[in-house]
Short mmCIF file of C-alpha atoms in Angstrom, two decimals:
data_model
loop_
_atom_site.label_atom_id
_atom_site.label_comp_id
_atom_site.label_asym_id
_atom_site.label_seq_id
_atom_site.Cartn_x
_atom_site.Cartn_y
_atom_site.Cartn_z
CA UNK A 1 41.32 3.97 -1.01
CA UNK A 2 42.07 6.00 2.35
CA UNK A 3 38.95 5.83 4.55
CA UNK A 4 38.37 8.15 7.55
CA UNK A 5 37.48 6.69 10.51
CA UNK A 6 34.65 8.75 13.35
CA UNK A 7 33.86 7.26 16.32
CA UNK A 8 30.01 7.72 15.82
CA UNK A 9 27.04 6.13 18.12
CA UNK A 10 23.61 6.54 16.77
CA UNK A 11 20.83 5.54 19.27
CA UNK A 12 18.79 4.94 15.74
CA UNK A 13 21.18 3.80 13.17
CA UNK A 14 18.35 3.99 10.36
CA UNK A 15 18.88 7.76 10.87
CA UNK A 16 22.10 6.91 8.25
CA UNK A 17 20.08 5.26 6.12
CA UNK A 18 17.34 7.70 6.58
CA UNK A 19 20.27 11.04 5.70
CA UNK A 20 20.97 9.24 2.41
CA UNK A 21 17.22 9.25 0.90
CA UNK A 22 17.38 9.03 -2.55
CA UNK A 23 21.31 7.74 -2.73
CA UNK A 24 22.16 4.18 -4.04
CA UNK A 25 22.32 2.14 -0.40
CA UNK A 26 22.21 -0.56 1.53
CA UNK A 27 21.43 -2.32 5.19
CA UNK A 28 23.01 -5.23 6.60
CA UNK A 29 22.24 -7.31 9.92
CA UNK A 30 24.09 -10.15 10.97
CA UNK A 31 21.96 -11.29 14.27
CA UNK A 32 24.76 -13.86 15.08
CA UNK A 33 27.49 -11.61 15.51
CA UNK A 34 25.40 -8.87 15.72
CA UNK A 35 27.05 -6.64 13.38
CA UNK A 36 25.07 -3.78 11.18
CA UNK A 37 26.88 -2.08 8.27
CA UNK A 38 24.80 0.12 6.00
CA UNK A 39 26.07 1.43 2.78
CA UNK A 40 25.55 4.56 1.05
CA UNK A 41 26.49 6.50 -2.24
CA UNK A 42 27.62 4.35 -4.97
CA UNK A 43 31.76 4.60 -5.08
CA UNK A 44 32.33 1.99 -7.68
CA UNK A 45 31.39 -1.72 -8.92
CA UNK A 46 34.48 -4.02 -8.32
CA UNK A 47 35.41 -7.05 -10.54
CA UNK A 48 37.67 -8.91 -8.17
CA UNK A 49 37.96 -8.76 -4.81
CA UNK A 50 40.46 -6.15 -2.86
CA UNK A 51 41.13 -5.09 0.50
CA UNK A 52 41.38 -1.31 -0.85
CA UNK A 53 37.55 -1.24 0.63
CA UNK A 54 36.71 -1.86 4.02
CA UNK A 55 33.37 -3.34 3.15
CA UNK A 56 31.75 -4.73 -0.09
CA UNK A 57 28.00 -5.24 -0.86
CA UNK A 58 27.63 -8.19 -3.60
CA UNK A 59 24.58 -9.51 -5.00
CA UNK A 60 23.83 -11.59 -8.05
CA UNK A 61 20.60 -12.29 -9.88
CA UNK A 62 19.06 -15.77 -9.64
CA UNK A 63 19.14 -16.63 -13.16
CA UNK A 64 21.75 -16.08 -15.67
CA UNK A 65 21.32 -13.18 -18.09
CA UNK A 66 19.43 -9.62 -18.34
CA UNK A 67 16.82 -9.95 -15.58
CA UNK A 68 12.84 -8.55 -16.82
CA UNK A 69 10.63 -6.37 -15.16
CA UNK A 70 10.36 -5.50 -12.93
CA UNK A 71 13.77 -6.40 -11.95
CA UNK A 72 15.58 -4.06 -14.86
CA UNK A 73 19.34 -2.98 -13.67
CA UNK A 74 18.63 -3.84 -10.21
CA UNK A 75 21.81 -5.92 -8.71
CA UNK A 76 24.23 -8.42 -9.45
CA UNK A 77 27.20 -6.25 -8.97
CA UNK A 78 29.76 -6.28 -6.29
CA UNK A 79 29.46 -2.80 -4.99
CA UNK A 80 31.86 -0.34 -2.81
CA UNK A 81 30.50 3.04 -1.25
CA UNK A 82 31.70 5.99 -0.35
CA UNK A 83 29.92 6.09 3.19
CA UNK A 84 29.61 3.03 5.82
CA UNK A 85 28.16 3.21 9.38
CA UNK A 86 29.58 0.06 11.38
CA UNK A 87 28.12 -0.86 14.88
CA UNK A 88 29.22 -4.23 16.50
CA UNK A 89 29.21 -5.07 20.24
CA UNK A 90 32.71 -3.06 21.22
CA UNK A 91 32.46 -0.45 18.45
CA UNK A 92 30.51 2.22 16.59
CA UNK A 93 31.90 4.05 13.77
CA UNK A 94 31.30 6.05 10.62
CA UNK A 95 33.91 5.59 7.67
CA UNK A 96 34.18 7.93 4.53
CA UNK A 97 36.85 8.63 1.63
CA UNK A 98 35.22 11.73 1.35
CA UNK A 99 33.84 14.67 3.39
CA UNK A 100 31.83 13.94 6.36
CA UNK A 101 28.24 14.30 6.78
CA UNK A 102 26.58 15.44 9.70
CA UNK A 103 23.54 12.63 10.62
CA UNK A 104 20.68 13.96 12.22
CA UNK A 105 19.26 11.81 14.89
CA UNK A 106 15.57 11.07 14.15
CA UNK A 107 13.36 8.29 16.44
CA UNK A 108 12.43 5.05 15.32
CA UNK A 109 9.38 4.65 13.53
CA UNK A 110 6.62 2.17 13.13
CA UNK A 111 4.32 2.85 10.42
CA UNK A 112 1.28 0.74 9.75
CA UNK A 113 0.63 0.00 6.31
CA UNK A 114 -2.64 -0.28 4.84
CA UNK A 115 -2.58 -2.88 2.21
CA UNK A 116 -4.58 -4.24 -0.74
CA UNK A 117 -3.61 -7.48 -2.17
CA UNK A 118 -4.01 -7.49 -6.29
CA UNK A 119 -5.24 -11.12 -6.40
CA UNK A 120 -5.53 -14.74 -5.47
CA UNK A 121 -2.97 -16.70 -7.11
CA UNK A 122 -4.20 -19.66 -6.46
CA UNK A 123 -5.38 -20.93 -9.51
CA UNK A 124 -1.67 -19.61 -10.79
CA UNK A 125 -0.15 -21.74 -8.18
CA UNK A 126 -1.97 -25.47 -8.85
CA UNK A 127 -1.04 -24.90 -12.72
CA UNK A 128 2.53 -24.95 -11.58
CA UNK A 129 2.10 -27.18 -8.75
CA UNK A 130 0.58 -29.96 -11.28
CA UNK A 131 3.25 -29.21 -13.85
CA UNK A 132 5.81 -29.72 -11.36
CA UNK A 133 4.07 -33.49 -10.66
CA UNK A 134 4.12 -34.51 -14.49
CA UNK A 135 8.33 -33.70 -14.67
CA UNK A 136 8.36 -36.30 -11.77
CA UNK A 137 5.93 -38.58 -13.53
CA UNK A 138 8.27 -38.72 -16.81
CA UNK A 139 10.94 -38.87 -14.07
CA UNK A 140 12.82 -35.84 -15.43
CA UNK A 141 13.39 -34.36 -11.85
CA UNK A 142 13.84 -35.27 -7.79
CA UNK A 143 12.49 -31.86 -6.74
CA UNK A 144 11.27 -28.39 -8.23
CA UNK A 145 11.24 -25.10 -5.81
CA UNK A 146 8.20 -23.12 -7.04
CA UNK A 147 7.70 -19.68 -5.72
CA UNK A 148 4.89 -16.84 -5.64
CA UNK A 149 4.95 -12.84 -6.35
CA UNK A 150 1.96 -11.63 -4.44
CA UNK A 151 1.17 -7.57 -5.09
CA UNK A 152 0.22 -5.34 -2.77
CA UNK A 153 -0.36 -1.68 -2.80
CA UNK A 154 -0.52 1.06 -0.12
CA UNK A 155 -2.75 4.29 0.45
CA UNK A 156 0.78 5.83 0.94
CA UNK A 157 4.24 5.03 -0.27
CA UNK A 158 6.29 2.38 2.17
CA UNK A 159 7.84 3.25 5.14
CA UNK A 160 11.39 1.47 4.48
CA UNK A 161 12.74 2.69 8.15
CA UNK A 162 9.82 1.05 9.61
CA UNK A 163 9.76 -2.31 7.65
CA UNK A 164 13.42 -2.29 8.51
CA UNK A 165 12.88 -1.91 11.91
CA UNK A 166 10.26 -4.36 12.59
CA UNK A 167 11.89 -6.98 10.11
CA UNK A 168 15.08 -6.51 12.99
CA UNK A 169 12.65 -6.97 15.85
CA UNK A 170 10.43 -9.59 14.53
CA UNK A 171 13.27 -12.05 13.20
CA UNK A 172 16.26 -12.59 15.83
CA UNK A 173 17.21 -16.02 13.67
CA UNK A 174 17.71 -14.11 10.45
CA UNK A 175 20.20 -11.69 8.51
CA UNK A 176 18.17 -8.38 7.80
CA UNK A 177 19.08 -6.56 4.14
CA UNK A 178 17.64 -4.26 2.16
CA UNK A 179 19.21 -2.60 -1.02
CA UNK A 180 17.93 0.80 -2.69
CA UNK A 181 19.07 1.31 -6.34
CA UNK A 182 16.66 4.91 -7.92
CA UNK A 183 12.83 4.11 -6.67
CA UNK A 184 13.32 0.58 -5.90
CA UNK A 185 14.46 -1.26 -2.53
CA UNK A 186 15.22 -4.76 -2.31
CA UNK A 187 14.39 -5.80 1.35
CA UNK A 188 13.47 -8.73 3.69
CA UNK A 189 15.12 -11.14 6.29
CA UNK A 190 16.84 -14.31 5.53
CA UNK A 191 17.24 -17.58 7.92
CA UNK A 192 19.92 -19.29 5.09
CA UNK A 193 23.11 -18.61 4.51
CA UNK A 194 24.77 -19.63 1.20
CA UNK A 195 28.17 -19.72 2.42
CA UNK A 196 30.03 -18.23 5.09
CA UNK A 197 34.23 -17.99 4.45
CA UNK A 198 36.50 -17.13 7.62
CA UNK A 199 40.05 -17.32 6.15
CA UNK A 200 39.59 -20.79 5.31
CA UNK A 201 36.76 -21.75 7.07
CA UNK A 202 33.74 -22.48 4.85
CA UNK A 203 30.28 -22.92 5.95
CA UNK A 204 26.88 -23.62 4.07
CA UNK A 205 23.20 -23.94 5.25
CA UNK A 206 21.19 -27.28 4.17
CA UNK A 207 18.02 -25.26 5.14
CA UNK A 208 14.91 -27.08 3.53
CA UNK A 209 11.61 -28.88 5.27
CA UNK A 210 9.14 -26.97 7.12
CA UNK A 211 6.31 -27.07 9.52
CA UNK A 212 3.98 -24.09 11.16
CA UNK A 213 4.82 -23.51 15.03
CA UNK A 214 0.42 -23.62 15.00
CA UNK A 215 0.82 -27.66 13.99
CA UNK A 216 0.93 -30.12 16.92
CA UNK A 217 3.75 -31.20 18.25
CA UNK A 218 5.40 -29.25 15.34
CA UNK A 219 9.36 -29.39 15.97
CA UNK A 220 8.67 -33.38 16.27
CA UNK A 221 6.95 -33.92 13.53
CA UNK A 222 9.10 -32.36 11.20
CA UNK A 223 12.11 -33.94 12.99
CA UNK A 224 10.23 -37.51 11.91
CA UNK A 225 8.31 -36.55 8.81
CA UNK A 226 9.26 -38.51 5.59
CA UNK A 227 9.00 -35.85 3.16
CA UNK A 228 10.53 -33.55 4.79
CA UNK A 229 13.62 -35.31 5.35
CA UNK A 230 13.79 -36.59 1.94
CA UNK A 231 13.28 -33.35 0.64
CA UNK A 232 16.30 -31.91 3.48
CA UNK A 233 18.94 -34.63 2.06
CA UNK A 234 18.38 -33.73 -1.70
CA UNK A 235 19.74 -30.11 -0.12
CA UNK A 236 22.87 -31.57 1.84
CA UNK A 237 23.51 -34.54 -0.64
CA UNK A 238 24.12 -31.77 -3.81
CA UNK A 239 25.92 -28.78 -1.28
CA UNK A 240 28.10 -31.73 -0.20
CA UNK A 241 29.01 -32.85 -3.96
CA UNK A 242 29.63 -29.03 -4.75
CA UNK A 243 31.97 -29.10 -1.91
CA UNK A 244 34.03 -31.34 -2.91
CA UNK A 245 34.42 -29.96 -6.01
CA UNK A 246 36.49 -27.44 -4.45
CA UNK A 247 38.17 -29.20 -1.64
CA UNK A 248 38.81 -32.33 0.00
CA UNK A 249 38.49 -31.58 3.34
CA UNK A 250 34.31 -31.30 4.16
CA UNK A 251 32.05 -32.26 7.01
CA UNK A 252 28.08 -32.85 7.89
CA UNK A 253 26.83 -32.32 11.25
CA UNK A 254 23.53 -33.92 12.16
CA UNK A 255 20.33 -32.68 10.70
CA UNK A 256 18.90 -30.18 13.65
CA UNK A 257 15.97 -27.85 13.87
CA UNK A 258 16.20 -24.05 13.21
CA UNK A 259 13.38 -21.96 14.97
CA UNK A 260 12.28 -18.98 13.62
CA UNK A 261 8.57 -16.85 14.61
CA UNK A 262 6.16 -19.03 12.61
CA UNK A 263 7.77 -21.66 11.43
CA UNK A 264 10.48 -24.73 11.91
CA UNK A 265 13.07 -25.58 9.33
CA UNK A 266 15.02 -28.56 8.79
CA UNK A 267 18.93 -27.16 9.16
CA UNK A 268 22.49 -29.42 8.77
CA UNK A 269 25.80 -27.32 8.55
CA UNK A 270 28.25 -28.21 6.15
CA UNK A 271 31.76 -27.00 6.66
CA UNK A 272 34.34 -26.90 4.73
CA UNK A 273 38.31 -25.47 4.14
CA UNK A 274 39.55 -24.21 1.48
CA UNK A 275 42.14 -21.55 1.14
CA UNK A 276 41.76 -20.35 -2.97
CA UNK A 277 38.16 -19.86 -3.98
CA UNK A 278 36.91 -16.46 -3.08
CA UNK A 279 33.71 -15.83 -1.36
CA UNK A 280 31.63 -14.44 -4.39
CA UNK A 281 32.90 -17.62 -6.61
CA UNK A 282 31.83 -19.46 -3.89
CA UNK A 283 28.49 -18.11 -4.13
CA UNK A 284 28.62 -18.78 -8.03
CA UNK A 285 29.73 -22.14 -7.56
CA UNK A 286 26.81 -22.93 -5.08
CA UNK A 287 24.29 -21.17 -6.21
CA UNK A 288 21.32 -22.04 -6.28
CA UNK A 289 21.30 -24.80 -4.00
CA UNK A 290 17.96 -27.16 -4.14
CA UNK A 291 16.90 -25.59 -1.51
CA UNK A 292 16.27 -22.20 -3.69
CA UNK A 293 16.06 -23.97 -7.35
CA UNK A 294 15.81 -28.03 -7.42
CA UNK A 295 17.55 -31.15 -8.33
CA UNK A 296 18.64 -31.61 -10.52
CA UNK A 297 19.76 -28.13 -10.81
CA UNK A 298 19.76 -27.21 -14.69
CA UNK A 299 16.54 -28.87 -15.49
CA UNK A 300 14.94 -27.13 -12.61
CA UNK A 301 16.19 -23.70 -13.68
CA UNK A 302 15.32 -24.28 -17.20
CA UNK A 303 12.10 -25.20 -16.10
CA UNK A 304 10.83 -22.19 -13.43
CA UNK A 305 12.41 -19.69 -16.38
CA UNK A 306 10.15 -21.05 -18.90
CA UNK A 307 6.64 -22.25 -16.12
CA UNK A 308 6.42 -19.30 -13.59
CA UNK A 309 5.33 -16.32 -14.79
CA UNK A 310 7.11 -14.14 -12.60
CA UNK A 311 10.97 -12.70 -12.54
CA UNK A 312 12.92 -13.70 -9.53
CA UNK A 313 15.30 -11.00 -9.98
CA UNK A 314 17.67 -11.20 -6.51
CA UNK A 315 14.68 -13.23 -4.98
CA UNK A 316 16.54 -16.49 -3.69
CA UNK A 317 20.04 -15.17 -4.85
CA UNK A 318 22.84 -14.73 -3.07
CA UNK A 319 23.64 -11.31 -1.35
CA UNK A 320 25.93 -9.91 1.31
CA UNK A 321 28.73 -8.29 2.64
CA UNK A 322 32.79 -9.09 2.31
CA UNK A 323 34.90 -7.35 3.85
CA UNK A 324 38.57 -6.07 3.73
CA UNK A 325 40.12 -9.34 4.24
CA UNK A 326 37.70 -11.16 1.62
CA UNK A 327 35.68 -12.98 4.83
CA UNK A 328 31.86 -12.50 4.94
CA UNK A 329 28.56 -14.00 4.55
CA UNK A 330 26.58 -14.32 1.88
CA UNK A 331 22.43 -15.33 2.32
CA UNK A 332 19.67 -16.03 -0.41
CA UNK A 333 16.95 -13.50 -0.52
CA UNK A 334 14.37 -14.91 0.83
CA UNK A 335 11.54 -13.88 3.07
CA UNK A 336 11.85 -10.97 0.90
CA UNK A 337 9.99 -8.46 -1.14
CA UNK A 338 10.68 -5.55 -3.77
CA UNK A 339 9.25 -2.32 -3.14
CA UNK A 340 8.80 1.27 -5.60
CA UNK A 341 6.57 3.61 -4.36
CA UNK A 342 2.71 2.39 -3.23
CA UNK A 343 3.56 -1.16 -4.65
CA UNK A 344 4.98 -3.94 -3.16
CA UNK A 345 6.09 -7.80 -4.57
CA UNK A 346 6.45 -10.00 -2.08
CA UNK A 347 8.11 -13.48 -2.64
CA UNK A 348 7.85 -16.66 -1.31
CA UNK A 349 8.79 -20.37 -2.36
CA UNK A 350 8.90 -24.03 -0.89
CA UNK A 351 10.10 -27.00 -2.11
CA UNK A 352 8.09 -29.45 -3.88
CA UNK A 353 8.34 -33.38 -4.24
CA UNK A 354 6.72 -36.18 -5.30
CA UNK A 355 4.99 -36.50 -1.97
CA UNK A 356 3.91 -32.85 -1.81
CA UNK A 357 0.13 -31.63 -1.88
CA UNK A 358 -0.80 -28.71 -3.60
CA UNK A 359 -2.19 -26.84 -0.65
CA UNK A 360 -0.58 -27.83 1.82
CA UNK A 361 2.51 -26.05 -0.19
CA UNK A 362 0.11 -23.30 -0.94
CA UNK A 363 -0.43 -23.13 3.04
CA UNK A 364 2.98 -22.90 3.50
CA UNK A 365 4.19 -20.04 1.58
CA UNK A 366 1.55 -18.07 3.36
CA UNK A 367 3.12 -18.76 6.26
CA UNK A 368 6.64 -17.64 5.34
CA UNK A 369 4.94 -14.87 3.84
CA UNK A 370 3.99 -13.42 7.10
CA UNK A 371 7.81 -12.69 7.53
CA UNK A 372 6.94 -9.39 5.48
CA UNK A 373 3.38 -8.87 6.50
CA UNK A 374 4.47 -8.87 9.85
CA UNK A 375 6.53 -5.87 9.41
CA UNK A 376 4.26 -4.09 7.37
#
């Protein structure tokens, strides 16, 4: 596929995404390198991998199988478009295999929402928090990762440009994503990557443990905290195993601390080389780590599909962007929320364990939820 190339430098690159309203899109962020790519128009889905494209947008659905609603035929494809916008630190460019558009420049904006929340889900959440406790009991599982869909609606429909915005501003630690398919966007900005391929470089997150920046003497704490760091080396101990699965050659660096605006996490890097698994069977190989589902990792899955009442659709599931070589990144969807029209799921999750206590796990997915309420 022949893609043309225009140099192209928009002060507000949201004024792409903003010229494709209604189109099949995406937005991608990599802080680190500091690298946007948004997507738009729907070329094809590709089965395997090719360097005929000069970026791909892949994500997959956290369970197996037809996802409910209100999740219908939203993702797990591996997607090409027909219009990129690219911006990295020594270039800025717009690439099409079809005619150009002209973009508009429009000004950033920021929107404040005003929002109603459906309910308290509290009651919701100690139901699953105490059956969670019994599988331990009957020792039928190490850990269980139990998440929330909290509903909000709006006097007026969502301001994606502005959530995107703020979600960039608010989160320098985190990969920034959205995806549009028809009235529903996928959005919301991840601290965890899934795996990471560079050539043959491989590299996966252990991301799991977490305190509030409001505790006392918070980054210590969770350094020295016992259920934390049992909770952390369930995480590397199966990522490891899946590893080397695939390859002989993997490494652990030391358990650190990764910073983010409200809260600390628990992070070891895990690298790996490998020179014949792609990146997206990567992701199916890995996926979901305990981290996202729990240990071990059938039992848990069997059991959130059957025990929370909600669809997790692309919440927790890998996503991202390979490009033309087959390198990229893919993150799990978290800090993350789906949005059609005046209503808006948000999702959040933490890990529980033996040692857990129900609200002090309750307490702390309102704390990661502020990673959405923040830009809202």
């Amino acid at each position: 596929m022949n893609y043309k190339k225009i140099k192209l430098n928009l002060e507000n690159p949201l004024s792409f995404w903003s010229h494709f309203s209604g189109e099949e899109r995406f937005y991608w962020y990599d802080r680190q390198k500091e690298q946007l790519i948004i997507g738009a128009e729907r070329l094809c889905a590709v089965k395997n991998q090719t360097n005929e494209y000069p970026y791909l947008f892949h994500t997959q659905s956290f369970f197996e199988g037809e996802m409910r609603a209100p999740w219908q035929n939203m993702g797990g494809e591996t997607l090409a478009f027909k219009h990129y916008y690219v911006k990295t630190s020594h270039e800025s460019l717009y690439l099409t295999c079809t005619e150009p558009v002209t973009i508009e420049p429009k000004k950033v904006l920021e929107v404040t929402h005003s929002l109603t929340q459906k309910e308290d889900d509290f009651e919701d959440w100690a139901r699953l928090f105490n059956q969670i406790q019994e599988s331990f009991k009957a020792g039928e599982s190490q850990k269980i990762v139990a998440s929330r869909e909290i509903d909000f609606t709006s006097s007026q429909d969502f301001c994606i440009e502005s959530i995107l915005h703020k979600l960039s501003k608010n989160n320098p630690n985190c990969f920034i994503f959205a995806y549009q398919k028809g009235e529903k966007t996928f959005l919301g900005a991840s601290p965890e990557v899934l795996v990471q391929k560079a050539d043959d470089e491989i590299l996966s997150y252990a991301l799991a443990g977490t305190i509030s920046k409001t505790e006392i003497n918070a980054a210590e704490r969770l350094l020295n905290d016992p259920k934390n760091q049992f909770e952390h080396h369930i995480v590397i101990d199966k990522i490891k195993a899946q590893l080397l699965k695939k390859t002989s050659q993997v490494t652990v660096e030391e358990t650190g601390l990764m910073e983010l605006k409200n809260v600390y996490h628990l992070r070891t890097l895990l690298h790996a080389k490998d020179h014949s698994t792609s990146l997206t069977e990567w992701g199916v190989h890995l996926h979901p780590t305990p981290a996202l589902g729990g240990e071990p990792s059938d039992y848990a899955l069997n059991f959130l599909r059957h025990h929370e009442h909600h669809e997790r659709g692309l919440y927790a599931a890998p996503l991202g962007i390979i490009d033309g070589q087959g390198n990229g990144t893919l993150v799990v969807g978290i800090r993350s929320a789906l949005i059609e029209g005046k209503t808006l799921r948000a999702y959040v999750g933490c890990g529980i364990v033996p040692y857990s206590d129900v609200r002090d796990e309750f307490n702390e997915t309102k704390v990661k939820l502020k990673t959405i309420l923040e830009a809202l």
